[in-house]
Coordinates of C-alpha atoms and ligand atoms in Angstrom, one line a residue:
X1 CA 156.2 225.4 134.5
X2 CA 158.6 223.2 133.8
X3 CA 158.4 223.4 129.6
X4 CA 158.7 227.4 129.9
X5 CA 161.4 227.1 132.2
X6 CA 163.1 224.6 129.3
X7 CA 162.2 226.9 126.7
X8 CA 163.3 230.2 128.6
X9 CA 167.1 228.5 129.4
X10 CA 167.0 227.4 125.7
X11 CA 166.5 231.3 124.5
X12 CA 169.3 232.3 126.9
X13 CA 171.4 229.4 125.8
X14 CA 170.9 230.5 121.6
X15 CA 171.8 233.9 121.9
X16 CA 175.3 232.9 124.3
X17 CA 175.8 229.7 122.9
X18 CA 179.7 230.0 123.9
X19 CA 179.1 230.6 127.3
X20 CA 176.6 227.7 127.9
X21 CA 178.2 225.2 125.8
X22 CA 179.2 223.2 128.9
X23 CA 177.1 224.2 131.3
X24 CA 174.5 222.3 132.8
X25 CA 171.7 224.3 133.8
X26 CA 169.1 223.3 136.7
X27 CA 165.8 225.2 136.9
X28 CA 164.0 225.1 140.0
X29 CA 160.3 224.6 139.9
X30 CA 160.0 225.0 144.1
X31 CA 156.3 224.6 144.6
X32 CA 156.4 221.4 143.0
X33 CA 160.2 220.5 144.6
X34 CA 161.0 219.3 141.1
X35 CA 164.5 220.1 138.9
X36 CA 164.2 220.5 134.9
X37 CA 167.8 220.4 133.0
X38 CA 168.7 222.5 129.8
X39 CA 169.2 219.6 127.4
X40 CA 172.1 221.8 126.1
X41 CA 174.9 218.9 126.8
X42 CA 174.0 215.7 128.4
X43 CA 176.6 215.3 131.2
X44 CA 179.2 212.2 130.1
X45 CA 179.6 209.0 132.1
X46 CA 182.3 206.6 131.7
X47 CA 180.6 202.7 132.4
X48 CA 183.4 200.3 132.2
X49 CA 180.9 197.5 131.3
X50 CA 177.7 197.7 129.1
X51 CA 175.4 196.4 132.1
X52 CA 171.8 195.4 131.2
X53 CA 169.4 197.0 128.9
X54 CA 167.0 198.4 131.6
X55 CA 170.1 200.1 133.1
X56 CA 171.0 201.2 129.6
X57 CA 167.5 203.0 128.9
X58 CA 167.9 205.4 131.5
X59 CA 171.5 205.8 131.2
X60 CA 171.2 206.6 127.8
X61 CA 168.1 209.1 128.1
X62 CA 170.1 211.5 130.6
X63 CA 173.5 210.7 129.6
X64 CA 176.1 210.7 127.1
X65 CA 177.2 207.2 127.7
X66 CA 181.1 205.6 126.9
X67 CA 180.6 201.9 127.7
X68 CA 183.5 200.0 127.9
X69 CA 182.5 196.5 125.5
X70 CA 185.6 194.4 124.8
X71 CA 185.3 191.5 126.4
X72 CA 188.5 191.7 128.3
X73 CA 188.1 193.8 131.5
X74 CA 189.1 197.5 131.3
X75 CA 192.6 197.8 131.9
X76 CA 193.9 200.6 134.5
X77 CA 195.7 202.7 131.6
X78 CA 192.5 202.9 129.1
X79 CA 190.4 203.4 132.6
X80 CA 192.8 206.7 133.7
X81 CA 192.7 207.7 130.2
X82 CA 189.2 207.3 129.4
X83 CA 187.2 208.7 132.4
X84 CA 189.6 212.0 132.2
X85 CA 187.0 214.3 130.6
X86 CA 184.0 212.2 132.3
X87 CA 181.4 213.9 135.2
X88 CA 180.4 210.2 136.2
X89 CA 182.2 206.9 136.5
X90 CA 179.8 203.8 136.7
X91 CA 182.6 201.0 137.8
X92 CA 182.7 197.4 139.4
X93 CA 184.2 196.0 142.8
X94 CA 188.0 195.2 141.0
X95 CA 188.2 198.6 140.0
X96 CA 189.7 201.0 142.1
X97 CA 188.6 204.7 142.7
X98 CA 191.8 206.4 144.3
X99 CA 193.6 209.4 144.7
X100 CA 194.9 208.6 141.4
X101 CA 192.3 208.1 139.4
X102 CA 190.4 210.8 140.9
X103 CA 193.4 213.1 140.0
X104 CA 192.9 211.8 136.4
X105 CA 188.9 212.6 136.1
X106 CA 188.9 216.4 137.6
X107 CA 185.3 216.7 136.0
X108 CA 184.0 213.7 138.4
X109 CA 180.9 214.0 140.4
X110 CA 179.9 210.6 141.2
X111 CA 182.0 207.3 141.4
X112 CA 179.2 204.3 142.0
X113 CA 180.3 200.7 141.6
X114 CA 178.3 198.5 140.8
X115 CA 178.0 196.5 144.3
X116 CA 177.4 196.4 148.1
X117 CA 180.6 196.4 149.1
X118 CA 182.6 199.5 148.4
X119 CA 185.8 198.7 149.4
X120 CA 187.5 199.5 146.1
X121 CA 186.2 203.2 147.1
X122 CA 188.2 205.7 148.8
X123 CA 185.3 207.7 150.3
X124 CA 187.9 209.5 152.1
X125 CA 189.4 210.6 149.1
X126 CA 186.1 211.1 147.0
X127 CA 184.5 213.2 149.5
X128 CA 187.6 216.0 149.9
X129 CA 187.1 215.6 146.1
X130 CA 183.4 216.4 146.0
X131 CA 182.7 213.9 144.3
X132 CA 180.1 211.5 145.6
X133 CA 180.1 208.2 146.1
X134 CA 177.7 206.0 146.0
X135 CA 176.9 201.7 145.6
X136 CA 173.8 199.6 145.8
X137 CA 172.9 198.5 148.8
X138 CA 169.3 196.3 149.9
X139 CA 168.7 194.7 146.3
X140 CA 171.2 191.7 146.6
X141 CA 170.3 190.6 149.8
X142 CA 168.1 187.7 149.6
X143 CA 170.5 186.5 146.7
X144 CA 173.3 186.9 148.5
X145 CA 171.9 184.7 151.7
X146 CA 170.5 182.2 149.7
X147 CA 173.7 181.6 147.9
X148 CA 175.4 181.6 151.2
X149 CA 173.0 178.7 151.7
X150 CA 173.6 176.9 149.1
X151 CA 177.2 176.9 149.2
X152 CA 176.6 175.5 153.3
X153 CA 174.4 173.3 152.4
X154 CA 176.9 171.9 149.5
X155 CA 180.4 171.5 151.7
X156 CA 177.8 169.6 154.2
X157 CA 176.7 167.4 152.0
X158 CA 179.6 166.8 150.2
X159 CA 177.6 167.7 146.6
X160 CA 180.5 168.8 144.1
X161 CA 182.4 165.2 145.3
X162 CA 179.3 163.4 144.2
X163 CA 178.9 165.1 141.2
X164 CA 182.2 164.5 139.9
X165 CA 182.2 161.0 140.9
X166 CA 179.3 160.5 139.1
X167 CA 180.7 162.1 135.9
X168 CA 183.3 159.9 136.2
X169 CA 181.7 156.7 135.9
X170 CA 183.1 154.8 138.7
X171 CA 180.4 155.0 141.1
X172 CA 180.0 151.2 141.9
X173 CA 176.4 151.9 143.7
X174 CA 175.4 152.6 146.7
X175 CA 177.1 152.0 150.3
X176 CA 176.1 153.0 153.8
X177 CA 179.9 155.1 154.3
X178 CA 180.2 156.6 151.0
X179 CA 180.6 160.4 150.8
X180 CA 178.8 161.0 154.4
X181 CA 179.5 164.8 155.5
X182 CA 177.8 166.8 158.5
X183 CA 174.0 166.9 159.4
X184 CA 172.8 170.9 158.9
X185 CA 169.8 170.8 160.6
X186 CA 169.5 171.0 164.4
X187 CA 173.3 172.5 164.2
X188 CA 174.3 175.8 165.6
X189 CA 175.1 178.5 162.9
X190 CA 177.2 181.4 163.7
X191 CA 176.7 184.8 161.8
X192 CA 179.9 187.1 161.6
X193 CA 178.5 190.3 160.5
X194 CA 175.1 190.6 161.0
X195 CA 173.5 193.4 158.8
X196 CA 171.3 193.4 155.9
X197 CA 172.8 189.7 154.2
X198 CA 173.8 188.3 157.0
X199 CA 170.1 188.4 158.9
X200 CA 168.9 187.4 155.8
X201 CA 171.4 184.2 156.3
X202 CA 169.9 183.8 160.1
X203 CA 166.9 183.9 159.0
X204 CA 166.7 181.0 156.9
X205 CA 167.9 179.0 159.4
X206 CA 164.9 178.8 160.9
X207 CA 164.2 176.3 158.4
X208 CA 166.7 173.9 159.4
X209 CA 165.5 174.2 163.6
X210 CA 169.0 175.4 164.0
X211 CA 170.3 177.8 166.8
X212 CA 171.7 181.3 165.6
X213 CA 174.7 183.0 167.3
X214 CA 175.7 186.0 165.6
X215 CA 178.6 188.4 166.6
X216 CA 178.7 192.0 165.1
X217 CA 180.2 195.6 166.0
X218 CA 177.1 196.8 166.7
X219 CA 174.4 194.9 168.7
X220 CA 170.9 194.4 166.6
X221 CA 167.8 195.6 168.4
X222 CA 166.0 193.2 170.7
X223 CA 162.8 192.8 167.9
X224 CA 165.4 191.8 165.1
X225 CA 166.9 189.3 167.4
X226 CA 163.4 187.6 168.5
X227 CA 162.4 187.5 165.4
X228 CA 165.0 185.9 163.9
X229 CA 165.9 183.9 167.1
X230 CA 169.7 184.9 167.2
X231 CA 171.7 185.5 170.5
X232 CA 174.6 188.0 170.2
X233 CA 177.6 186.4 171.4
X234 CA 181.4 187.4 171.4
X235 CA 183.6 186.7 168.6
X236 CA 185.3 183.9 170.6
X237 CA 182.2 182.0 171.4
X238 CA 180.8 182.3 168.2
X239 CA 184.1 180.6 167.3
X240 CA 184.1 177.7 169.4
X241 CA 180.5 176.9 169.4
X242 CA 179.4 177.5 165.9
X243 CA 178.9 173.8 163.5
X244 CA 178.8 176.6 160.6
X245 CA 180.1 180.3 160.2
X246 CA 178.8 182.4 157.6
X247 CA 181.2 186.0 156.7
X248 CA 179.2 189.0 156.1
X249 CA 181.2 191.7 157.5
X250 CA 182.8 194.2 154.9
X251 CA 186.4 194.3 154.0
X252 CA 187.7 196.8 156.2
X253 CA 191.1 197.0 158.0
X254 CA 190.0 195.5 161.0
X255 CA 188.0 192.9 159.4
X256 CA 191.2 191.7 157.2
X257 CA 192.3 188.1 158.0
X258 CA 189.4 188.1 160.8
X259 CA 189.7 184.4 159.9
X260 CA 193.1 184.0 160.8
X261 CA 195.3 181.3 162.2
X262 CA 194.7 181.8 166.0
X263 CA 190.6 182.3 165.1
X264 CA 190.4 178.8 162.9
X265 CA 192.4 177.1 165.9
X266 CA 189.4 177.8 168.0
X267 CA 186.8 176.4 165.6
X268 CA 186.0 173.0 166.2
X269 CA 187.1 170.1 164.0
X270 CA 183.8 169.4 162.3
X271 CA 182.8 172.9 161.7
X272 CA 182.2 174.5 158.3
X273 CA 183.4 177.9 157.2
X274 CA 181.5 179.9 154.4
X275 CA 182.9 183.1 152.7
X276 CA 180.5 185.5 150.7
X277 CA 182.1 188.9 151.8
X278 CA 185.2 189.8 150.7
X279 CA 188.4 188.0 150.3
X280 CA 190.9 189.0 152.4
X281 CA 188.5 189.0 155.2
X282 CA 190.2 185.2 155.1
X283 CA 194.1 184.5 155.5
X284 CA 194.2 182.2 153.1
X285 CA 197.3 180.1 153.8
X286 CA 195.9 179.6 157.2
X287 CA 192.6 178.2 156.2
X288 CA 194.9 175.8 153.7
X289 CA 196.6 174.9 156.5
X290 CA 193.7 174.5 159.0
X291 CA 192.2 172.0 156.7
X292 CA 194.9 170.2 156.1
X293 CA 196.1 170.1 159.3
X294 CA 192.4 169.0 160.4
X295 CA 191.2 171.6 162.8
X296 CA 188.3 172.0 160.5
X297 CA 186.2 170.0 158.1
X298 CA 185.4 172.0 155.0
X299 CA 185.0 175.5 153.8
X300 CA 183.2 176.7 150.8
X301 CA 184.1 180.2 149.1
X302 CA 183.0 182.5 146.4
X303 CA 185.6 185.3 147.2
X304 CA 189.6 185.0 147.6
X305 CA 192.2 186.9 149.0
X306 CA 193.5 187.7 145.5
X307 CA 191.2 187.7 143.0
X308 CA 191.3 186.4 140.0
X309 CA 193.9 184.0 141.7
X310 CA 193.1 181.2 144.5
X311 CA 195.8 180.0 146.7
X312 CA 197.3 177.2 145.2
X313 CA 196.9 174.9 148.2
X314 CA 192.9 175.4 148.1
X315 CA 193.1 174.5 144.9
X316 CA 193.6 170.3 144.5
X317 CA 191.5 170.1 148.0
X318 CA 188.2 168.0 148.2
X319 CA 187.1 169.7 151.3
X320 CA 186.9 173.1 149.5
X321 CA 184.3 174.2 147.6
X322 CA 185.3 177.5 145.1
X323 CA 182.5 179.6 143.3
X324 CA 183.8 182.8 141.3
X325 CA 182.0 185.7 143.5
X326 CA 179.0 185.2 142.0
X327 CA 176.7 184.9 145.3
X328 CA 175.1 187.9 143.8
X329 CA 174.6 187.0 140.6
X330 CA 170.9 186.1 139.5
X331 CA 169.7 188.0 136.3
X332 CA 166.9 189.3 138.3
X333 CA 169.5 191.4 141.1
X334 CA 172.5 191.9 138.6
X335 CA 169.0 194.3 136.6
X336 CA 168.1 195.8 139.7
X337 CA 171.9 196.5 140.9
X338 CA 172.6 198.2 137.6
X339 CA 169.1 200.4 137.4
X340 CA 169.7 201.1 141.0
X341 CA 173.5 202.7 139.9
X342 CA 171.4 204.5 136.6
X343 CA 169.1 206.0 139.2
X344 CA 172.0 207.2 141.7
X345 CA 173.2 209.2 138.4
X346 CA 170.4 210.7 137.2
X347 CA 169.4 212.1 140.9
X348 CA 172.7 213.3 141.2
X349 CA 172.4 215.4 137.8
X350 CA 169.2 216.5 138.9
X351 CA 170.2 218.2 141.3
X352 CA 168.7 215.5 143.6
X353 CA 170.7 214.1 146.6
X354 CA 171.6 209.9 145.1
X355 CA 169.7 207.4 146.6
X356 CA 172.4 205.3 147.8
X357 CA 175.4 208.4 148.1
X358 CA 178.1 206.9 150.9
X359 CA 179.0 210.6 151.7
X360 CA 175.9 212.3 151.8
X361 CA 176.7 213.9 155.1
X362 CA 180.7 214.7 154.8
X363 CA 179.2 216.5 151.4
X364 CA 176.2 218.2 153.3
X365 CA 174.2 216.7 150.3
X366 CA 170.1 217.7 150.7
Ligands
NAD1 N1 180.1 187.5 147.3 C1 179.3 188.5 146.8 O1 179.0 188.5 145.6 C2 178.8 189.5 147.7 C3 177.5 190.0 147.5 C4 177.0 191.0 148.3 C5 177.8 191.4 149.4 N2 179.0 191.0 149.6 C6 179.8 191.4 150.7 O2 179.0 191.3 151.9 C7 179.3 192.4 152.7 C8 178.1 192.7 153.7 O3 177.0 193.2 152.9 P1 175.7 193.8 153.7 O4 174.9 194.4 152.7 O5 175.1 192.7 154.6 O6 176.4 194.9 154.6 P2 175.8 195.6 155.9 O7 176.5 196.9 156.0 O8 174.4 195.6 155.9 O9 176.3 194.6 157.1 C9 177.7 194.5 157.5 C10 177.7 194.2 159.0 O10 179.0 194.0 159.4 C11 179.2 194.6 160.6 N3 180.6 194.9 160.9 C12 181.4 195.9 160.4 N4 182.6 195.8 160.9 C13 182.6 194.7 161.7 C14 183.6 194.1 162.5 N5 184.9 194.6 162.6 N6 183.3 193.1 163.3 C15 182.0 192.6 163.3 N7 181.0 193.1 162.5 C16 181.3 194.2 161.7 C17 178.3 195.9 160.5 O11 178.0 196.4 161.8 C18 177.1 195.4 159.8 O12 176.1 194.9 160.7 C19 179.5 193.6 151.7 O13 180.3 194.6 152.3 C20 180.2 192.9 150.6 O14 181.6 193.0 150.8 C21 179.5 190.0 148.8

């Protein structure tokens, strides 16, 4: 069914080659549900990086693919310019899809970055468009929480100290008071934002025989927390009482400087903050000052208020660890991240609703 249907839109296509030369054309095979597309012209997708070969394959079967390759990021101008006469844009989290750019690309159908977060998205904007967006959602989580670990567990411990002290050569052996930080097991860990990553943070706590508060918008169901032994507690008393606090809300307007100077005043003095969200989900002057004021004993990040930059006051500090947003970054998730985007793509273009489409609904997509 689906061959004749190929070679019957092919026939219609050679005798009225003008009119089809930039059509796409979708033939329905209903009994079996499926879709088969005219390969008359492949639909093209602007990627500004070359991702991974397995994302490539299928990228490059279905579509006719511009990767951006320089080493150097894309800049905004070649961006505007380049995805003008595109039906796709595969992006990452520093680049922004606006009203301007989406002015620029009036071919655009789908706008997927390359992450969980989407807060360089204007759904809004995208969806009066019609153009759907879409990100990749469930495949980073374990990555994510287990870098989130390993950054807690490093501030604890006091790890990058003792590897640079070691690298220096001055280590005169060991002491019973050199480089002591905070215990981690039998502490109480407090979850801010407590979906997909940040459960996965909770639950290997358990691990550690540590208690789990957790403070959300939403309350999880009652099976989620027994399982993973969390109480749901206000913002405040996750504040107060937490030995560690682990950020996995999304950057959204009221989650912007959540950690702010009055929230880090209630913390206590020994506690540990640890950033993997986004950000500016951090006032960063006030963490500087927090920490140098005392009020709190360490934080470790792998996102900033500014990216690329760091606050200059974070900088030369011991208690601070920095990682460059790489929580998600194992070979094995970065694949799946990118095949996941491929796949978003290639069920948009045929004619299937995208996986992982962040208006779905506002588009009435099937
Ligand atoms: N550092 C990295 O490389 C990296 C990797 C992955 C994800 N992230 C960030 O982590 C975030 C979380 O990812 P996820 O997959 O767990 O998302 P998710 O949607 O599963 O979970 C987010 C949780 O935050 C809650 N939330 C939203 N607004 C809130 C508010 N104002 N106060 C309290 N809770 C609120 C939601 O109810 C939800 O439970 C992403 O949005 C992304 O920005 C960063």
């Amino acid at each position: 069914m689906r061959h004749r249907a190929l070679l019957v839109c092919r026939r219609v296509a050679r005798r009225a080659p003008d009119a089809f030369a930039n059509l796409a054309v979708y033939v329905t095979n209903s009994a079996r549900g499926s879709f088969a597309r005219c390969e008359l012209t492949k639909p093209k997708i602007l990627s500004t990086r070359p991702l991974f070969p397995a994302a490539r394959v299928i990228l490059d079967q279905h579509f006719e693919m511009d990767y951006w390759t320089p080493h150097e990021r894309i800049s905004r101008d070649e961006l505007l310019k380049r995805v003008a006469d595109k039906e796709g844009l595969i992006c990452l989290l520093n680049e922004k899809v606006d009203e301007e750019l989406l002015a620029a690309a009036p071919k655009l159908r789908i706008a997927q970055t390359v992450s969980v977060g989407f807060d360089n998205i204007d759904v809004a904007a995208c969806t009066r468009r019609k153009v759907v967006a879409t990100n990749t959602p469930g495949v980073l989580d374990d990555t994510t929480a287990d870098f989130a670990w390993t950054l807690l567990m490093a501030i604890a411990r006091r790890l990058l100290e003792g590897d640079t002290w070691m690298r220096s050569g001055t280590w005169p052996g060991w002491d019973l008071d050199q480089l002591v930080g905070g215990d981690v097991w039998g502490k109480t860990l407090g979850v801010l934002g407590f979906g997909r990553i940040g459960r996965g943070v909770a639950r290997r706590a358990s691990g550690f025989n540590m208690r789990v508060l957790y403070s959300d918008a939403v309350r999880a169901p009652e099976d989620v927390e027994r399982e993973l032994h969390a109480e749901f507690v206000d913002r405040d008393r996750l504040f107060r009482e937490s030995d560690f606090i682990s950020l996995h809300v999304p950057l959204l307007p009221d989650t912007r400087h959540l950690i702010s100077h009055e929230n880090l005043e209630k913390m206590k003095r020994t506690a540990y903050l640890v950033n993997t969200s986004r950000g500016p989900v951090v006032d960063e002057a006030a963490l500087a000052e927090a920490l140098e004021n005392r009020k709190i004993a360490g934080a470790a990040l792998d996102v900033y208020e500014h990216e690329p930059l760091v606050n200059p006051a974070l900088l030369s500090r011991r208690d601070v660890i920095l990682t460059p947003h790489i929580a998600s970054a194992s070979l094995e998730t970065r694949t799946k991240m990118a095949v996941m985007a491929a796949n978003n793509l290639v069920a948009l273009f045929e004619g299937r609703r995208p996986p992982n489409a962040l208006n779905a609904d506002a588009l009435g997509l099937k």
